[in-house]
Amino acid sequence: MTTRNAPRSPLAGTPSLLRAINDRAALELLLAHGPLSRTGIGSLTGLSKPTASQLLARLEAVGLVVPVGTTAGGPGPNAQLYQVNPAAGYVAGLDVTSTSVRVAVADITGVTLAEHRVPTKGWPAAATVPQVAEAVAETVRRAQLAPDALREVVIGIGGAPDPATGKLRYAAHLPGWHSPRLAEELAAAIGAPVSFENDVNLAAVAEQSGGAAAGCEDFVLLWAEEGVGAAIVLAGRLHRGFTGGAGEVGYMPVPDAPAKLRTRQKVAGGYQDLVGDPAVLALARRHGLRGTDAAQVVADALTAPEGNAFLAELAERLAVGLAVIASVVDPELIVLSGGTPTAGGERLRELVQEALGRMSIPRPEVRLSTVPGSPVLTGALQRALATARDALFSTH
């Protein structure tokens, strides 16, 4: 005789799980829409007023929301307004280059409380951990926070952490940053979890969150200044590649700039020889433009009599690499970021768009970065905030 198992009934969510889901939804709405009353929370979530009241009381009791005044001007009694408690947690973001370390500290609502920049010239490799820890500690002091206030630290760096070994790849220009235990050592010195992310990837995070790529799920960000790199976002997610090196296009072979393998560890040539800062300065000199800062030379070219020909050739060079990337990835959008493209402004963007249209069958729209300040630092803070909020806002 054959017996058949009775069909299993779907499991319903437990009351505590449902409360946690509602709590998280309310906290995200408070972040997005500012102070809200229980009626506002109810309208946006579909919760009843009594349930919204219980939710807010629960979140206030654990320090995640605070009252911030009342509504005014409407009929009936004024309603209490609530917002996410800024003091519920703090995070730090770092932007590491070959010349400096920039640090920013923000509260859990995303408000930046302090920034600090430390030149790295003269740092011995062995001093990386204590020097970075001190830079973070100084920024925390400037934010007038307790030394142990940070919940998460994200470091943007010009390389790619290998997911298998933890070692930093593509970053020979950053001595002192290659230990596979560096994240653990920094976490112990700083007193908070530390993670690394490629700096150009973080610039893309910032653009996707509230910049030129907001609302776009398939785009490429090209960063061009001293170094050249790209970030690739597919279906809304960063594509890092098998070894974490997706987007390391600086040594990508392109016409007139083949890559040359000098040793097993060192490569020369490639796209960077066309559009990196030294190449931009050399091109400018050929067109009669002088200067020692590539971004400033590009900016000066916008008004110089000989600037048009220089900008047109620079745009052609940028488009050569972008055509290769667009042919493989076929993105909806390309964002130009870094010192060189942003200095060229709308004029350079237009020239790149035109040149790309002549070279590539896929013809994605080209936009300039719209993130103010340092996109890398902004992206580092956003990534740190996302991780800290996941931990803090999970009340189940």
CSV table of N, CA and C in Angstrom, one decimal, residues 20-167:
chain,number,residue,atom,x,y,z
A,20,ALA,N,9.3,42.8,13.6
A,20,ALA,CA,10.7,43.2,13.1
A,20,ALA,C,10.6,43.7,11.7
A,21,ILE,N,9.8,43.1,10.9
A,21,ILE,CA,9.6,43.6,9.5
A,21,ILE,C,9.0,45.0,9.5
A,22,ASN,N,8.0,45.2,10.4
A,22,ASN,CA,7.3,46.5,10.4
A,22,ASN,C,8.3,47.6,11.0
A,23,ASP,N,9.1,47.1,12.0
A,23,ASP,CA,10.1,48.1,12.6
A,23,ASP,C,11.1,48.5,11.5
A,24,ARG,N,11.6,47.6,10.7
A,24,ARG,CA,12.6,48.0,9.7
A,24,ARG,C,11.9,48.9,8.7
A,25,ALA,N,10.7,48.6,8.3
A,25,ALA,CA,10.0,49.4,7.3
A,25,ALA,C,9.8,50.8,7.8
A,26,ALA,N,9.4,51.0,9.1
A,26,ALA,CA,9.2,52.3,9.6
A,26,ALA,C,10.5,53.1,9.7
A,27,LEU,N,11.6,52.4,10.1
A,27,LEU,CA,12.9,53.1,10.2
A,27,LEU,C,13.4,53.6,8.9
A,28,GLU,N,13.2,52.8,7.8
A,28,GLU,CA,13.6,53.2,6.5
A,28,GLU,C,12.8,54.4,6.0
A,29,LEU,N,11.5,54.4,6.4
A,29,LEU,CA,10.6,55.5,6.0
A,29,LEU,C,11.0,56.8,6.7
A,30,LEU,N,11.4,56.6,8.0
A,30,LEU,CA,11.8,57.8,8.7
A,30,LEU,C,13.1,58.4,8.2
A,31,LEU,N,14.0,57.5,7.7
A,31,LEU,CA,15.3,58.0,7.1
A,31,LEU,C,14.9,58.7,5.8
A,32,ALA,N,14.0,58.1,5.0
A,32,ALA,CA,13.7,58.7,3.7
A,32,ALA,C,12.9,59.9,3.7
A,33,HIS,N,12.0,60.0,4.7
A,33,HIS,CA,11.0,61.1,4.6
A,33,HIS,C,11.1,62.1,5.8
A,34,GLY,N,12.1,61.9,6.7
A,34,GLY,CA,12.2,62.8,7.8
A,34,GLY,C,11.2,62.6,8.9
A,35,PRO,N,11.1,63.5,9.8
A,35,PRO,CA,10.2,63.3,11.0
A,35,PRO,C,8.8,62.9,10.5
A,36,LEU,N,8.2,61.9,11.2
A,36,LEU,CA,6.8,61.5,10.9
A,36,LEU,C,6.1,61.2,12.1
A,37,SER,N,4.8,61.4,12.1
A,37,SER,CA,3.9,61.1,13.2
A,37,SER,C,3.4,59.7,13.1
A,38,ARG,N,2.7,59.2,14.1
A,38,ARG,CA,2.2,57.8,14.0
A,38,ARG,C,1.2,57.7,12.8
A,39,THR,N,0.5,58.8,12.6
A,39,THR,CA,-0.5,58.8,11.4
A,39,THR,C,0.3,58.7,10.1
A,40,GLY,N,1.4,59.5,10.0
A,40,GLY,CA,2.2,59.4,8.8
A,40,GLY,C,2.8,58.0,8.6
A,41,ILE,N,3.3,57.4,9.7
A,41,ILE,CA,3.8,56.0,9.6
A,41,ILE,C,2.7,55.1,9.1
A,42,GLY,N,1.6,55.2,9.7
A,42,GLY,CA,0.4,54.4,9.4
A,42,GLY,C,0.0,54.5,7.9
A,43,SER,N,0.0,55.8,7.4
A,43,SER,CA,-0.4,56.0,6.0
A,43,SER,C,0.6,55.4,5.1
A,44,LEU,N,1.9,55.4,5.4
A,44,LEU,CA,2.9,55.0,4.5
A,44,LEU,C,3.1,53.4,4.5
A,45,THR,N,2.8,52.8,5.7
A,45,THR,CA,3.0,51.4,5.8
A,45,THR,C,1.7,50.6,5.8
A,46,GLY,N,0.5,51.3,5.9
A,46,GLY,CA,-0.7,50.6,6.0
A,46,GLY,C,-1.1,50.0,7.4
A,47,LEU,N,-0.3,50.4,8.4
A,47,LEU,CA,-0.5,49.9,9.7
A,47,LEU,C,-1.6,50.8,10.4
A,48,SER,N,-2.3,50.2,11.3
A,48,SER,CA,-3.3,51.0,12.0
A,48,SER,C,-2.7,51.9,13.0
A,49,LYS,N,-3.4,53.0,13.5
A,49,LYS,CA,-2.8,53.9,14.4
A,49,LYS,C,-2.3,53.2,15.7
A,50,PRO,N,-3.1,52.3,16.3
A,50,PRO,CA,-2.7,51.6,17.5
A,50,PRO,C,-1.4,50.8,17.2
A,51,THR,N,-1.3,50.1,16.1
A,51,THR,CA,-0.1,49.4,15.8
A,51,THR,C,1.1,50.3,15.6
A,52,ALA,N,0.9,51.4,14.9
A,52,ALA,CA,2.0,52.4,14.6
A,52,ALA,C,2.4,53.0,16.0
A,53,SER,N,1.5,53.2,16.9
A,53,SER,CA,1.9,53.8,18.2
A,53,SER,C,2.7,52.8,19.0
A,54,GLN,N,2.3,51.5,18.9
A,54,GLN,CA,3.1,50.5,19.6
A,54,GLN,C,4.5,50.3,19.0
A,55,LEU,N,4.6,50.4,17.7
A,55,LEU,CA,5.8,50.3,17.0
A,55,LEU,C,6.8,51.4,17.4
A,56,LEU,N,6.3,52.7,17.4
A,56,LEU,CA,7.1,53.8,17.8
A,56,LEU,C,7.5,53.7,19.2
A,57,ALA,N,6.6,53.3,20.1
A,57,ALA,CA,7.0,53.2,21.5
A,57,ALA,C,8.1,52.1,21.7
A,58,ARG,N,8.0,51.0,20.9
A,58,ARG,CA,9.0,50.0,21.0
A,58,ARG,C,10.4,50.5,20.5
A,59,LEU,N,10.4,51.2,19.4
A,59,LEU,CA,11.6,51.7,18.8
A,59,LEU,C,12.2,52.8,19.7
A,60,GLU,N,11.4,53.6,20.3
A,60,GLU,CA,11.9,54.7,21.3
A,60,GLU,C,12.5,54.0,22.5
A,61,ALA,N,11.9,52.9,23.0
A,61,ALA,CA,12.4,52.3,24.2
A,61,ALA,C,13.8,51.7,24.0
A,62,VAL,N,14.1,51.3,22.7
A,62,VAL,CA,15.5,50.7,22.5
A,62,VAL,C,16.4,51.7,21.9
A,63,GLY,N,16.0,53.0,21.8
A,63,GLY,CA,16.9,54.1,21.4
A,63,GLY,C,17.1,54.3,19.9
A,64,LEU,N,16.2,53.7,19.1
A,64,LEU,CA,16.3,53.8,17.7
A,64,LEU,C,15.5,55.0,17.1
A,65,VAL,N,14.5,55.5,17.8
A,65,VAL,CA,13.9,56.8,17.4
A,65,VAL,C,13.7,57.7,18.6
A,66,VAL,N,13.6,59.0,18.3
A,66,VAL,CA,13.4,60.0,19.3
A,66,VAL,C,12.3,61.0,18.9
A,67,PRO,N,11.6,61.5,19.9
A,67,PRO,CA,10.6,62.5,19.5
A,67,PRO,C,11.3,63.8,19.2
A,68,VAL,N,10.8,64.6,18.2
A,68,VAL,CA,11.4,65.8,17.8
A,68,VAL,C,10.4,66.9,17.5
A,69,GLY,N,9.5,67.1,18.4
A,69,GLY,CA,8.5,68.1,18.2
A,69,GLY,C,7.2,67.6,17.8
A,70,THR,N,6.3,68.5,17.4
A,70,THR,CA,4.9,68.2,17.0
A,70,THR,C,4.5,68.9,15.7
A,71,THR,N,3.5,68.3,15.1
A,71,THR,CA,2.9,69.0,14.0
A,71,THR,C,2.2,70.3,14.4
A,72,ALA,N,2.0,71.2,13.5
A,72,ALA,CA,1.3,72.4,13.8
A,72,ALA,C,0.5,72.9,12.7
A,73,GLY,N,-0.6,73.7,12.9
A,73,GLY,CA,-1.3,74.3,11.9
A,73,GLY,C,-2.5,73.5,11.4
A,74,GLY,N,-2.7,72.3,11.8
A,74,GLY,CA,-3.8,71.5,11.4
A,74,GLY,C,-5.0,71.5,12.4
A,75,PRO,N,-6.1,70.9,12.0
A,75,PRO,CA,-7.2,70.8,13.0
A,75,PRO,C,-6.9,69.8,14.1
A,76,GLY,N,-7.4,70.0,15.2
A,76,GLY,CA,-7.2,69.0,16.3
A,76,GLY,C,-5.9,69.2,17.0
A,77,PRO,N,-5.6,68.3,18.0
A,77,PRO,CA,-4.4,68.5,18.7
A,77,PRO,C,-3.2,68.2,17.9
A,78,ASN,N,-2.0,68.8,18.2
A,78,ASN,CA,-0.8,68.6,17.5
A,78,ASN,C,-0.3,67.1,17.7
A,79,ALA,N,0.3,66.5,16.7
A,79,ALA,CA,0.7,65.1,16.8
A,79,ALA,C,2.2,65.1,17.0
A,80,GLN,N,2.7,64.2,17.8
A,80,GLN,CA,4.1,64.0,18.1
A,80,GLN,C,4.8,63.5,16.8
A,81,LEU,N,6.0,64.1,16.6
A,81,LEU,CA,6.8,63.7,15.4
A,81,LEU,C,8.0,62.9,15.9
A,82,TYR,N,8.4,61.9,15.1
A,82,TYR,CA,9.6,61.1,15.5
A,82,TYR,C,10.6,61.0,14.4
A,83,GLN,N,11.9,60.8,14.7
A,83,GLN,CA,12.9,60.6,13.7
A,83,GLN,C,13.8,59.5,14.2
A,84,VAL,N,14.6,59.0,13.3
A,84,VAL,CA,15.6,58.0,13.7
A,84,VAL,C,16.6,58.8,14.6
A,85,ASN,N,17.0,58.1,15.7
A,85,ASN,CA,17.9,58.7,16.6
A,85,ASN,C,19.3,58.8,16.0
A,86,PRO,N,19.9,60.0,15.8
A,86,PRO,CA,21.2,60.0,15.2
A,86,PRO,C,22.3,59.4,16.1
A,87,ALA,N,22.1,59.3,17.4
A,87,ALA,CA,23.1,58.8,18.3
A,87,ALA,C,23.0,57.3,18.4
A,88,ALA,N,22.1,56.6,17.6
A,88,ALA,CA,22.0,55.2,17.7
A,88,ALA,C,23.2,54.5,17.2
A,89,GLY,N,24.0,55.1,16.4
A,89,GLY,CA,25.3,54.5,15.9
A,89,GLY,C,26.0,55.5,15.0
A,90,TYR,N,27.3,55.2,14.9
A,90,TYR,CA,28.2,56.0,14.1
A,90,TYR,C,29.1,55.2,13.2
A,91,VAL,N,29.5,55.7,12.0
A,91,VAL,CA,30.3,54.9,11.1
A,91,VAL,C,31.4,55.9,10.6
A,92,ALA,N,32.5,55.2,10.0
A,92,ALA,CA,33.5,56.0,9.4
A,92,ALA,C,33.8,55.5,8.0
A,93,GLY,N,34.2,56.4,7.1
A,93,GLY,CA,34.6,56.0,5.7
A,93,GLY,C,36.0,56.6,5.5
A,94,LEU,N,36.8,55.9,4.7
A,94,LEU,CA,38.2,56.3,4.4
A,94,LEU,C,38.4,56.3,2.9
A,95,ASP,N,39.1,57.2,2.4
A,95,ASP,CA,39.6,57.3,1.0
A,95,ASP,C,41.1,57.3,1.1
A,96,VAL,N,41.7,56.2,0.6
A,96,VAL,CA,43.2,56.0,0.7
A,96,VAL,C,43.8,56.2,-0.7
A,97,THR,N,44.7,57.1,-0.8
A,97,THR,CA,45.5,57.3,-2.1
A,97,THR,C,46.9,57.2,-1.8
A,98,SER,N,47.8,57.4,-2.8
A,98,SER,CA,49.2,57.3,-2.6
A,98,SER,C,49.8,58.5,-1.8
A,99,THR,N,48.9,59.5,-1.7
A,99,THR,CA,49.4,60.8,-1.0
A,99,THR,C,48.7,61.1,0.3
A,100,SER,N,47.6,60.5,0.5
A,100,SER,CA,46.8,60.9,1.7
A,100,SER,C,45.8,59.9,2.1
A,101,VAL,N,45.3,60.0,3.4
A,101,VAL,CA,44.2,59.3,3.8
A,101,VAL,C,43.1,60.3,4.3
A,102,ARG,N,42.0,60.2,3.7
A,102,ARG,CA,40.8,61.1,4.1
A,102,ARG,C,39.8,60.3,4.9
A,103,VAL,N,39.4,60.8,6.0
A,103,VAL,CA,38.5,60.1,6.9
A,103,VAL,C,37.2,61.0,7.1
A,104,ALA,N,36.1,60.4,7.1
A,104,ALA,CA,34.8,61.1,7.5
A,104,ALA,C,34.1,60.2,8.5
A,105,VAL,N,33.4,60.8,9.4
A,105,VAL,CA,32.6,60.1,10.4
A,105,VAL,C,31.1,60.7,10.3
A,106,ALA,N,30.2,59.8,10.2
A,106,ALA,CA,28.8,60.1,10.1
A,106,ALA,C,27.9,59.4,11.1
A,107,ASP,N,26.8,60.0,11.5
A,107,ASP,CA,25.8,59.3,12.4
A,107,ASP,C,25.0,58.4,11.5
A,108,ILE,N,24.1,57.7,12.2
A,108,ILE,CA,23.4,56.6,11.5
A,108,ILE,C,22.3,57.2,10.5
A,109,THR,N,22.0,58.4,10.6
A,109,THR,CA,21.1,59.0,9.6
A,109,THR,C,21.8,59.5,8.4
A,110,GLY,N,23.2,59.4,8.4
A,110,GLY,CA,23.9,59.8,7.2
A,110,GLY,C,24.5,61.2,7.3
A,111,VAL,N,24.3,61.9,8.3
A,111,VAL,CA,24.9,63.3,8.5
A,111,VAL,C,26.3,63.2,8.8
A,112,THR,N,27.2,63.8,8.0
A,112,THR,CA,28.6,63.8,8.3
A,112,THR,C,28.9,64.8,9.4
A,113,LEU,N,29.6,64.3,10.4
A,113,LEU,CA,29.9,65.1,11.6
A,113,LEU,C,31.3,65.7,11.6
A,114,ALA,N,32.3,65.0,10.9
A,114,ALA,CA,33.6,65.5,10.9
A,114,ALA,C,34.4,64.9,9.7
A,115,GLU,N,35.4,65.6,9.2
A,115,GLU,CA,36.3,65.1,8.2
A,115,GLU,C,37.7,65.4,8.6
A,116,HIS,N,38.6,64.6,8.1
A,116,HIS,CA,40.0,64.9,8.5
A,116,HIS,C,40.9,64.3,7.4
A,117,ARG,N,41.9,65.0,7.0
A,117,ARG,CA,42.8,64.5,5.9
A,117,ARG,C,44.3,64.4,6.5
A,118,VAL,N,44.9,63.3,6.2
A,118,VAL,CA,46.3,63.2,6.7
A,118,VAL,C,47.2,62.8,5.5
A,119,PRO,N,48.2,63.7,5.3
A,119,PRO,CA,49.2,63.3,4.2
A,119,PRO,C,50.0,62.1,4.6
A,120,THR,N,50.3,61.2,3.6
A,120,THR,CA,51.0,60.0,3.9
A,120,THR,C,52.4,60.0,3.5
A,121,LYS,N,52.9,61.1,3.0
A,121,LYS,CA,54.3,61.2,2.6
A,121,LYS,C,55.2,60.9,3.9
A,122,GLY,N,56.2,60.0,3.7
A,122,GLY,CA,57.1,59.7,4.8
A,122,GLY,C,56.6,58.6,5.7
A,123,TRP,N,55.4,58.1,5.5
A,123,TRP,CA,54.9,57.0,6.3
A,123,TRP,C,55.7,55.7,6.0
A,124,PRO,N,56.4,55.1,7.0
A,124,PRO,CA,56.9,53.7,6.7
A,124,PRO,C,55.8,52.7,6.6
A,125,ALA,N,56.0,51.7,5.8
A,125,ALA,CA,55.0,50.7,5.7
A,125,ALA,C,54.5,50.1,7.0
A,126,ALA,N,55.5,49.9,7.9
A,126,ALA,CA,55.2,49.3,9.2
A,126,ALA,C,54.3,50.2,10.0
A,127,ALA,N,54.2,51.5,9.7
A,127,ALA,CA,53.4,52.4,10.5
A,127,ALA,C,52.0,52.5,10.0
A,128,THR,N,51.6,51.8,9.0
A,128,THR,CA,50.3,52.0,8.4
A,128,THR,C,49.1,51.8,9.4
A,129,VAL,N,49.2,50.7,10.1
A,129,VAL,CA,48.1,50.5,11.1
A,129,VAL,C,48.0,51.5,12.2
A,130,PRO,N,49.0,51.9,12.9
A,130,PRO,CA,48.9,52.9,13.9
A,130,PRO,C,48.6,54.3,13.4
A,131,GLN,N,49.1,54.6,12.2
A,131,GLN,CA,48.8,55.9,11.6
A,131,GLN,C,47.4,56.1,11.2
A,132,VAL,N,46.9,55.0,10.6
A,132,VAL,CA,45.5,55.1,10.1
A,132,VAL,C,44.5,55.1,11.3
A,133,ALA,N,44.9,54.3,12.3
A,133,ALA,CA,44.0,54.3,13.5
A,133,ALA,C,44.0,55.6,14.2
A,134,GLU,N,45.2,56.3,14.2
A,134,GLU,CA,45.2,57.7,14.8
A,134,GLU,C,44.4,58.7,14.0
A,135,ALA,N,44.4,58.5,12.7
A,135,ALA,CA,43.7,59.4,11.8
A,135,ALA,C,42.2,59.3,12.1
A,136,VAL,N,41.7,58.0,12.2
A,136,VAL,CA,40.3,57.7,12.5
A,136,VAL,C,40.0,58.3,13.9
A,137,ALA,N,40.9,58.0,14.9
A,137,ALA,CA,40.6,58.5,16.3
A,137,ALA,C,40.5,60.0,16.3
A,138,GLU,N,41.4,60.7,15.6
A,138,GLU,CA,41.3,62.2,15.5
A,138,GLU,C,40.0,62.7,14.9
A,139,THR,N,39.5,62.0,13.9
A,139,THR,CA,38.2,62.4,13.3
A,139,THR,C,37.1,62.1,14.3
A,140,VAL,N,37.1,61.1,15.0
A,140,VAL,CA,36.1,60.8,16.0
A,140,VAL,C,36.1,61.9,17.1
A,141,ARG,N,37.3,62.3,17.5
A,141,ARG,CA,37.4,63.4,18.5
A,141,ARG,C,36.8,64.7,17.9
A,142,ARG,N,37.1,65.0,16.6
A,142,ARG,CA,36.6,66.2,16.0
A,142,ARG,C,35.0,66.1,15.9
A,143,ALA,N,34.5,64.9,15.8
A,143,ALA,CA,33.1,64.8,15.8
A,143,ALA,C,32.5,64.8,17.2
A,144,GLN,N,33.3,65.0,18.2
A,144,GLN,CA,32.9,65.0,19.7
A,144,GLN,C,32.2,63.8,20.1
A,145,LEU,N,32.7,62.6,19.7
A,145,LEU,CA,32.2,61.3,20.1
A,145,LEU,C,33.1,60.6,21.0
A,146,ALA,N,32.6,59.6,21.7
A,146,ALA,CA,33.4,58.7,22.5
A,146,ALA,C,34.4,57.9,21.7
A,147,PRO,N,35.5,57.5,22.2
A,147,PRO,CA,36.5,56.8,21.4
A,147,PRO,C,36.0,55.5,20.8
A,148,ASP,N,35.0,54.8,21.5
A,148,ASP,CA,34.5,53.6,21.0
A,148,ASP,C,33.2,53.7,20.3
A,149,ALA,N,32.9,54.9,19.7
A,149,ALA,CA,31.6,55.1,19.2
A,149,ALA,C,31.3,54.4,17.9
A,150,LEU,N,32.3,54.1,17.1
A,150,LEU,CA,32.1,53.6,15.7
A,150,LEU,C,31.6,52.2,15.7
A,151,ARG,N,30.6,51.9,14.8
A,151,ARG,CA,30.1,50.5,14.6
A,151,ARG,C,30.6,49.9,13.4
A,152,GLU,N,31.1,50.7,12.4
A,152,GLU,CA,31.5,50.1,11.1
A,152,GLU,C,32.5,51.1,10.5
A,153,VAL,N,33.5,50.5,9.8
A,153,VAL,CA,34.5,51.3,9.1
A,153,VAL,C,34.7,50.7,7.7
A,154,VAL,N,34.6,51.5,6.7
A,154,VAL,CA,34.8,51.0,5.3
A,154,VAL,C,35.9,51.8,4.7
A,155,ILE,N,36.9,51.2,4.1
A,155,ILE,CA,38.1,51.8,3.5
A,155,ILE,C,38.0,51.7,2.0
A,156,GLY,N,38.0,52.8,1.3
A,156,GLY,CA,38.1,52.8,-0.2
A,156,GLY,C,39.6,52.9,-0.6
A,157,ILE,N,40.0,52.0,-1.4
A,157,ILE,CA,41.5,51.9,-1.7
A,157,ILE,C,41.7,51.6,-3.2
A,158,GLY,N,42.7,52.1,-3.8
A,158,GLY,CA,43.0,51.9,-5.2
A,158,GLY,C,43.6,50.5,-5.5
A,159,GLY,N,42.8,49.5,-5.3
A,159,GLY,CA,43.2,48.1,-5.5
A,159,GLY,C,42.0,47.2,-5.4
A,160,ALA,N,42.2,45.9,-5.3
A,160,ALA,CA,41.1,45.0,-5.2
A,160,ALA,C,41.4,43.9,-4.2
A,161,PRO,N,40.7,43.8,-3.1
A,161,PRO,CA,41.0,42.7,-2.2
A,161,PRO,C,40.7,41.4,-2.8
A,162,ASP,N,41.6,40.5,-2.8
A,162,ASP,CA,41.4,39.1,-3.4
A,162,ASP,C,40.5,38.4,-2.4
A,163,PRO,N,39.3,37.9,-2.9
A,163,PRO,CA,38.4,37.2,-2.0
A,163,PRO,C,38.9,35.9,-1.4
A,164,ALA,N,39.9,35.3,-2.1
A,164,ALA,CA,40.4,34.0,-1.6
A,164,ALA,C,41.5,34.2,-0.6
A,165,THR,N,42.4,35.3,-0.8
A,165,THR,CA,43.5,35.4,0.1
A,165,THR,C,43.4,36.6,1.1
A,166,GLY,N,42.6,37.6,0.7
A,166,GLY,CA,42.5,38.8,1.5
A,166,GLY,C,43.5,39.8,1.1
A,167,LYS,N,44.5,39.5,0.3
A,167,LYS,CA,45.6,40.4,-0.1
A,167,LYS,C,45.1,41.4,-1.1
